Amino acid sequence: MAQPGRPPAGRNYDAEKARAAAGGQSVKSLRAGYVPRAAAKNQLVAGPDGMPPLSLVPSNNGLDLALPNGDLIDYNILALRHFKIFAFRVVGMGFYEDPEKPFKFRNGQRVQAVREPANEHDNNAVAIHAGRPAKKIGYVNKQRAPWVAKLLDASQKLDGIIIQSKASSPRVLLTTPEMLAYLQRD
């Protein structure tokens, strides 16, 4: 039921959806405070050192990629792959989590990417391991797995951290050790 002086909830969502579409975003990206994709893509240009103008910063979402002016970049922007930056929700956790001892994650927690070329379900499979001792928690999703698998198959070392731990499935950022150190700089 609508409250006096407020439009019905459906209209608010429709207005949000229209605003998001006008900016080339999803409602989720708009709500998270991310810069519209087109604007972000134009700003993701490598500097003289070959690095993007980004850093990892704390936000309401967990850890986010931010431009020098503080604007947040959506992790789903494909331009990030040119810098070997991949962010995704871990999939398949239900197969590895013990209901008696649920996984506990924190933002900034280190994870490892482990290639599984003989995986019967996906020849691009990349498992994600976390904790001490390291334990498989799930996999890179099918959209990102081919890119990540190609790098691992070429002997590229990748480091990872959990960037959003609040959801039932954590969001992980994988990149080169050099890029991760750069993104975490002060």
PDB file of C-alpha atoms in Angstrom:
ATOM      1  CA  MET A   1       0.000   0.000   0.000  1.00  0.00           C
ATOM      2  CA  ALA A   2       1.339   3.428  -0.940  1.00  0.00           C
ATOM      3  CA  GLN A   3       2.091   5.902   1.818  1.00  0.00           C
ATOM      4  CA  PRO A   4       0.528   9.370   1.579  1.00  0.00           C
ATOM      5  CA  GLY A   5       2.732  11.712  -0.447  1.00  0.00           C
ATOM      6  CA  ARG A   6       4.746   8.871  -2.025  1.00  0.00           C
ATOM      7  CA  PRO A   7       4.261   7.298  -5.444  1.00  0.00           C
ATOM      8  CA  PRO A   8       3.574   3.543  -5.533  1.00  0.00           C
ATOM      9  CA  ALA A   9       6.723   1.394  -5.302  1.00  0.00           C
ATOM     10  CA  GLY A  10       6.308   0.153  -8.890  1.00  0.00           C
ATOM     11  CA  ARG A  11       6.583   3.685 -10.229  1.00  0.00           C
ATOM     12  CA  ASN A  12       9.789   4.264  -8.265  1.00  0.00           C
ATOM     13  CA  TYR A  13      11.330   1.167  -9.807  1.00  0.00           C
ATOM     14  CA  ASP A  14      10.126   2.174 -13.273  1.00  0.00           C
ATOM     15  CA  ALA A  15      11.708   5.601 -12.798  1.00  0.00           C
ATOM     16  CA  GLU A  16      14.945   3.979 -11.611  1.00  0.00           C
ATOM     17  CA  LYS A  17      14.881   1.601 -14.556  1.00  0.00           C
ATOM     18  CA  ALA A  18      14.403   4.501 -16.992  1.00  0.00           C
ATOM     19  CA  ARG A  19      17.250   6.483 -15.375  1.00  0.00           C
ATOM     20  CA  ALA A  20      19.516   3.440 -15.477  1.00  0.00           C
ATOM     21  CA  ALA A  21      18.681   2.673 -19.125  1.00  0.00           C
ATOM     22  CA  ALA A  22      19.347   6.291 -20.105  1.00  0.00           C
ATOM     23  CA  GLY A  23      22.821   5.939 -18.603  1.00  0.00           C
ATOM     24  CA  GLY A  24      23.466   2.533 -20.171  1.00  0.00           C
ATOM     25  CA  GLN A  25      23.296   0.810 -16.774  1.00  0.00           C
ATOM     26  CA  SER A  26      21.318  -1.794 -14.924  1.00  0.00           C
ATOM     27  CA  VAL A  27      19.217  -0.755 -11.936  1.00  0.00           C
ATOM     28  CA  LYS A  28      21.633  -2.720  -9.749  1.00  0.00           C
ATOM     29  CA  SER A  29      24.623  -0.714 -11.061  1.00  0.00           C
ATOM     30  CA  LEU A  30      22.733   2.544 -10.624  1.00  0.00           C
ATOM     31  CA  ARG A  31      21.824   1.653  -7.033  1.00  0.00           C
ATOM     32  CA  ALA A  32      25.424   0.667  -6.254  1.00  0.00           C
ATOM     33  CA  GLY A  33      26.580   4.107  -7.382  1.00  0.00           C
ATOM     34  CA  TYR A  34      28.634   2.950 -10.362  1.00  0.00           C
ATOM     35  CA  VAL A  35      29.582   5.310 -13.193  1.00  0.00           C
ATOM     36  CA  PRO A  36      27.637   4.564 -16.422  1.00  0.00           C
ATOM     37  CA  ARG A  37      29.509   2.022 -18.560  1.00  0.00           C
ATOM     38  CA  ALA A  38      30.208   4.312 -21.510  1.00  0.00           C
ATOM     39  CA  ALA A  39      31.698   6.991 -19.255  1.00  0.00           C
ATOM     40  CA  ALA A  40      33.739   4.406 -17.359  1.00  0.00           C
ATOM     41  CA  LYS A  41      35.042   2.784 -20.544  1.00  0.00           C
ATOM     42  CA  ASN A  42      36.256   6.166 -21.807  1.00  0.00           C
ATOM     43  CA  GLN A  43      38.203   6.703 -18.582  1.00  0.00           C
ATOM     44  CA  LEU A  44      39.791   3.244 -18.489  1.00  0.00           C
ATOM     45  CA  VAL A  45      42.863   4.233 -20.481  1.00  0.00           C
ATOM     46  CA  ALA A  46      46.298   2.963 -19.496  1.00  0.00           C
ATOM     47  CA  GLY A  47      48.731   5.533 -18.190  1.00  0.00           C
ATOM     48  CA  PRO A  48      52.400   5.759 -19.264  1.00  0.00           C
ATOM     49  CA  ASP A  49      53.143   2.892 -16.854  1.00  0.00           C
ATOM     50  CA  GLY A  50      50.543   0.690 -18.584  1.00  0.00           C
ATOM     51  CA  MET A  51      48.293   0.731 -15.527  1.00  0.00           C
ATOM     52  CA  PRO A  52      44.643   1.830 -15.430  1.00  0.00           C
ATOM     53  CA  PRO A  53      43.592   4.877 -13.385  1.00  0.00           C
ATOM     54  CA  LEU A  54      42.042   2.667 -10.692  1.00  0.00           C
ATOM     55  CA  SER A  55      42.437   1.698  -7.064  1.00  0.00           C
ATOM     56  CA  LEU A  56      40.564  -0.599  -4.688  1.00  0.00           C
ATOM     57  CA  VAL A  57      38.609   1.369  -2.082  1.00  0.00           C
ATOM     58  CA  PRO A  58      36.219   0.432   0.726  1.00  0.00           C
ATOM     59  CA  SER A  59      32.574   1.097  -0.145  1.00  0.00           C
ATOM     60  CA  ASN A  60      29.067   0.106   0.923  1.00  0.00           C
ATOM     61  CA  ASN A  61      29.467  -2.867  -1.425  1.00  0.00           C
ATOM     62  CA  GLY A  62      32.703  -4.165   0.159  1.00  0.00           C
ATOM     63  CA  LEU A  63      35.731  -3.228  -1.940  1.00  0.00           C
ATOM     64  CA  ASP A  64      35.212  -1.417  -5.225  1.00  0.00           C
ATOM     65  CA  LEU A  65      37.359  -0.168  -8.082  1.00  0.00           C
ATOM     66  CA  ALA A  66      37.495   3.628  -8.081  1.00  0.00           C
ATOM     67  CA  LEU A  67      38.745   6.261 -10.492  1.00  0.00           C
ATOM     68  CA  PRO A  68      41.042   9.019  -9.136  1.00  0.00           C
ATOM     69  CA  ASN A  69      38.011  11.313  -8.633  1.00  0.00           C
ATOM     70  CA  GLY A  70      36.363   8.662  -6.410  1.00  0.00           C
ATOM     71  CA  ASP A  71      33.768   7.460  -8.940  1.00  0.00           C
ATOM     72  CA  LEU A  72      33.125   3.714  -8.685  1.00  0.00           C
ATOM     73  CA  ILE A  73      33.520   1.380 -11.675  1.00  0.00           C
ATOM     74  CA  ASP A  74      31.177  -1.585 -12.242  1.00  0.00           C
ATOM     75  CA  TYR A  75      33.068  -4.899 -12.178  1.00  0.00           C
ATOM     76  CA  ASN A  76      31.107  -6.155 -15.182  1.00  0.00           C
ATOM     77  CA  ILE A  77      32.752  -3.720 -17.600  1.00  0.00           C
ATOM     78  CA  LEU A  78      34.504  -5.838 -20.218  1.00  0.00           C
ATOM     79  CA  ALA A  79      37.262  -3.238 -20.641  1.00  0.00           C
ATOM     80  CA  LEU A  80      38.741  -4.498 -17.354  1.00  0.00           C
ATOM     81  CA  ARG A  81      39.828  -7.746 -19.023  1.00  0.00           C
ATOM     82  CA  HIS A  82      42.338  -5.752 -21.123  1.00  0.00           C
ATOM     83  CA  PHE A  83      44.124  -5.061 -17.825  1.00  0.00           C
ATOM     84  CA  LYS A  84      43.758  -8.733 -16.795  1.00  0.00           C
ATOM     85  CA  ILE A  85      41.252  -7.771 -14.082  1.00  0.00           C
ATOM     86  CA  PHE A  86      38.420 -10.262 -13.601  1.00  0.00           C
ATOM     87  CA  ALA A  87      35.671  -9.994 -10.987  1.00  0.00           C
ATOM     88  CA  PHE A  88      32.910 -12.538 -10.512  1.00  0.00           C
ATOM     89  CA  ARG A  89      30.732 -14.293  -7.985  1.00  0.00           C
ATOM     90  CA  VAL A  90      32.055 -17.709  -6.984  1.00  0.00           C
ATOM     91  CA  VAL A  91      29.753 -20.426  -8.352  1.00  0.00           C
ATOM     92  CA  GLY A  92      29.139 -23.983  -7.160  1.00  0.00           C
ATOM     93  CA  MET A  93      29.762 -23.264  -3.488  1.00  0.00           C
ATOM     94  CA  GLY A  94      26.933 -25.565  -2.412  1.00  0.00           C
ATOM     95  CA  PHE A  95      28.991 -28.572  -3.485  1.00  0.00           C
ATOM     96  CA  TYR A  96      31.895 -27.673  -1.167  1.00  0.00           C
ATOM     97  CA  GLU A  97      30.358 -25.975   1.858  1.00  0.00           C
ATOM     98  CA  ASP A  98      29.734 -28.062   4.977  1.00  0.00           C
ATOM     99  CA  PRO A  99      26.340 -27.073   6.455  1.00  0.00           C
ATOM    100  CA  GLU A 100      27.807 -27.672   9.925  1.00  0.00           C
ATOM    101  CA  LYS A 101      30.745 -25.337   9.220  1.00  0.00           C
ATOM    102  CA  PRO A 102      29.630 -22.667   6.739  1.00  0.00           C
ATOM    103  CA  PHE A 103      32.299 -20.681   4.952  1.00  0.00           C
ATOM    104  CA  LYS A 104      33.158 -17.333   6.513  1.00  0.00           C
ATOM    105  CA  PHE A 105      34.737 -14.713   4.301  1.00  0.00           C
ATOM    106  CA  ARG A 106      36.014 -11.182   4.786  1.00  0.00           C
ATOM    107  CA  ASN A 107      36.729  -8.437   2.308  1.00  0.00           C
ATOM    108  CA  GLY A 108      40.405  -8.478   1.354  1.00  0.00           C
ATOM    109  CA  GLN A 109      40.822 -12.190   2.120  1.00  0.00           C
ATOM    110  CA  ARG A 110      43.267 -13.877  -0.258  1.00  0.00           C
ATOM    111  CA  VAL A 111      42.118 -16.627  -2.616  1.00  0.00           C
ATOM    112  CA  GLN A 112      43.919 -18.815  -5.144  1.00  0.00           C
ATOM    113  CA  ALA A 113      42.902 -19.752  -8.673  1.00  0.00           C
ATOM    114  CA  VAL A 114      43.622 -23.401  -9.496  1.00  0.00           C
ATOM    115  CA  ARG A 115      43.264 -24.606 -13.081  1.00  0.00           C
ATOM    116  CA  GLU A 116      41.304 -27.862 -13.614  1.00  0.00           C
ATOM    117  CA  PRO A 117      41.766 -28.707 -17.330  1.00  0.00           C
ATOM    118  CA  ALA A 118      40.473 -32.272 -16.844  1.00  0.00           C
ATOM    119  CA  ASN A 119      37.190 -31.124 -15.262  1.00  0.00           C
ATOM    120  CA  GLU A 120      34.412 -33.252 -16.802  1.00  0.00           C
ATOM    121  CA  HIS A 121      31.885 -30.373 -16.829  1.00  0.00           C
ATOM    122  CA  ASP A 122      34.027 -27.552 -18.243  1.00  0.00           C
ATOM    123  CA  ASN A 123      37.442 -27.791 -19.894  1.00  0.00           C
ATOM    124  CA  ASN A 124      38.018 -24.123 -18.916  1.00  0.00           C
ATOM    125  CA  ALA A 125      37.298 -24.816 -15.227  1.00  0.00           C
ATOM    126  CA  VAL A 126      39.193 -22.743 -12.673  1.00  0.00           C
ATOM    127  CA  ALA A 127      38.613 -23.587  -9.011  1.00  0.00           C
ATOM    128  CA  ILE A 128      38.807 -20.967  -6.273  1.00  0.00           C
ATOM    129  CA  HIS A 129      40.507 -21.980  -3.023  1.00  0.00           C
ATOM    130  CA  ALA A 130      40.463 -20.018   0.242  1.00  0.00           C
ATOM    131  CA  GLY A 131      41.497 -20.382   3.870  1.00  0.00           C
ATOM    132  CA  ARG A 132      44.295 -22.129   5.694  1.00  0.00           C
ATOM    133  CA  PRO A 133      44.715 -24.832   4.796  1.00  0.00           C
ATOM    134  CA  ALA A 134      43.424 -23.878   1.370  1.00  0.00           C
ATOM    135  CA  LYS A 135      40.080 -25.493   0.562  1.00  0.00           C
ATOM    136  CA  LYS A 136      38.072 -25.422  -2.657  1.00  0.00           C
ATOM    137  CA  ILE A 137      35.081 -23.091  -2.238  1.00  0.00           C
ATOM    138  CA  GLY A 138      33.782 -23.093  -5.823  1.00  0.00           C
ATOM    139  CA  TYR A 139      34.640 -21.957  -9.338  1.00  0.00           C
ATOM    140  CA  VAL A 140      35.118 -18.990 -11.638  1.00  0.00           C
ATOM    141  CA  ASN A 141      31.831 -18.540 -13.544  1.00  0.00           C
ATOM    142  CA  LYS A 142      31.542 -19.741 -17.156  1.00  0.00           C
ATOM    143  CA  GLN A 143      31.635 -16.182 -18.537  1.00  0.00           C
ATOM    144  CA  ARG A 144      35.057 -15.391 -17.015  1.00  0.00           C
ATOM    145  CA  ALA A 145      36.557 -18.908 -16.943  1.00  0.00           C
ATOM    146  CA  PRO A 146      37.828 -18.968 -20.582  1.00  0.00           C
ATOM    147  CA  TRP A 147      39.781 -15.728 -20.044  1.00  0.00           C
ATOM    148  CA  VAL A 148      41.207 -16.834 -16.698  1.00  0.00           C
ATOM    149  CA  ALA A 149      41.989 -20.359 -17.964  1.00  0.00           C
ATOM    150  CA  LYS A 150      43.865 -18.956 -20.969  1.00  0.00           C
ATOM    151  CA  LEU A 151      46.091 -16.860 -18.690  1.00  0.00           C
ATOM    152  CA  LEU A 152      46.754 -19.751 -16.292  1.00  0.00           C
ATOM    153  CA  ASP A 153      47.483 -22.095 -19.222  1.00  0.00           C
ATOM    154  CA  ALA A 154      50.072 -19.560 -20.431  1.00  0.00           C
ATOM    155  CA  SER A 155      51.732 -19.764 -16.969  1.00  0.00           C
ATOM    156  CA  GLN A 156      50.476 -16.310 -15.931  1.00  0.00           C
ATOM    157  CA  LYS A 157      50.366 -16.098 -12.137  1.00  0.00           C
ATOM    158  CA  LEU A 158      47.099 -14.688 -10.818  1.00  0.00           C
ATOM    159  CA  ASP A 159      46.381 -13.411  -7.318  1.00  0.00           C
ATOM    160  CA  GLY A 160      42.916 -12.953  -5.921  1.00  0.00           C
ATOM    161  CA  ILE A 161      41.006 -11.370  -3.080  1.00  0.00           C
ATOM    162  CA  ILE A 162      37.423 -11.356  -1.898  1.00  0.00           C
ATOM    163  CA  ILE A 163      35.917  -7.955  -2.633  1.00  0.00           C
ATOM    164  CA  GLN A 164      32.315  -8.527  -1.546  1.00  0.00           C
ATOM    165  CA  SER A 165      31.731 -10.957   1.288  1.00  0.00           C
ATOM    166  CA  LYS A 166      28.176 -10.053   2.368  1.00  0.00           C
ATOM    167  CA  ALA A 167      26.276 -12.156  -0.173  1.00  0.00           C
ATOM    168  CA  SER A 168      25.794 -15.916   0.017  1.00  0.00           C
ATOM    169  CA  SER A 169      28.391 -16.194  -2.749  1.00  0.00           C
ATOM    170  CA  PRO A 170      31.431 -13.930  -2.419  1.00  0.00           C
ATOM    171  CA  ARG A 171      32.629 -11.746  -5.278  1.00  0.00           C
ATOM    172  CA  VAL A 172      36.298 -12.321  -6.102  1.00  0.00           C
ATOM    173  CA  LEU A 173      38.774 -10.170  -8.017  1.00  0.00           C
ATOM    174  CA  LEU A 174      41.553 -12.039  -9.868  1.00  0.00           C
ATOM    175  CA  THR A 175      44.439 -10.273 -11.559  1.00  0.00           C
ATOM    176  CA  THR A 176      48.218 -10.370 -11.894  1.00  0.00           C
ATOM    177  CA  PRO A 177      50.268  -9.939  -8.699  1.00  0.00           C
ATOM    178  CA  GLU A 178      51.603  -6.622 -10.040  1.00  0.00           C
ATOM    179  CA  MET A 179      48.124  -5.305 -10.826  1.00  0.00           C
ATOM    180  CA  LEU A 180      46.743  -6.358  -7.441  1.00  0.00           C
ATOM    181  CA  ALA A 181      49.600  -4.572  -5.656  1.00  0.00           C
ATOM    182  CA  TYR A 182      48.934  -1.503  -7.822  1.00  0.00           C
ATOM    183  CA  LEU A 183      45.187  -1.540  -7.097  1.00  0.00           C
ATOM    184  CA  GLN A 184      45.842  -1.869  -3.345  1.00  0.00           C
ATOM    185  CA  ARG A 185      48.384   0.969  -3.179  1.00  0.00           C
ATOM    186  CA  ASP A 186      47.783   3.828  -0.756  1.00  0.00           C
TER     187      ASP A 186
END
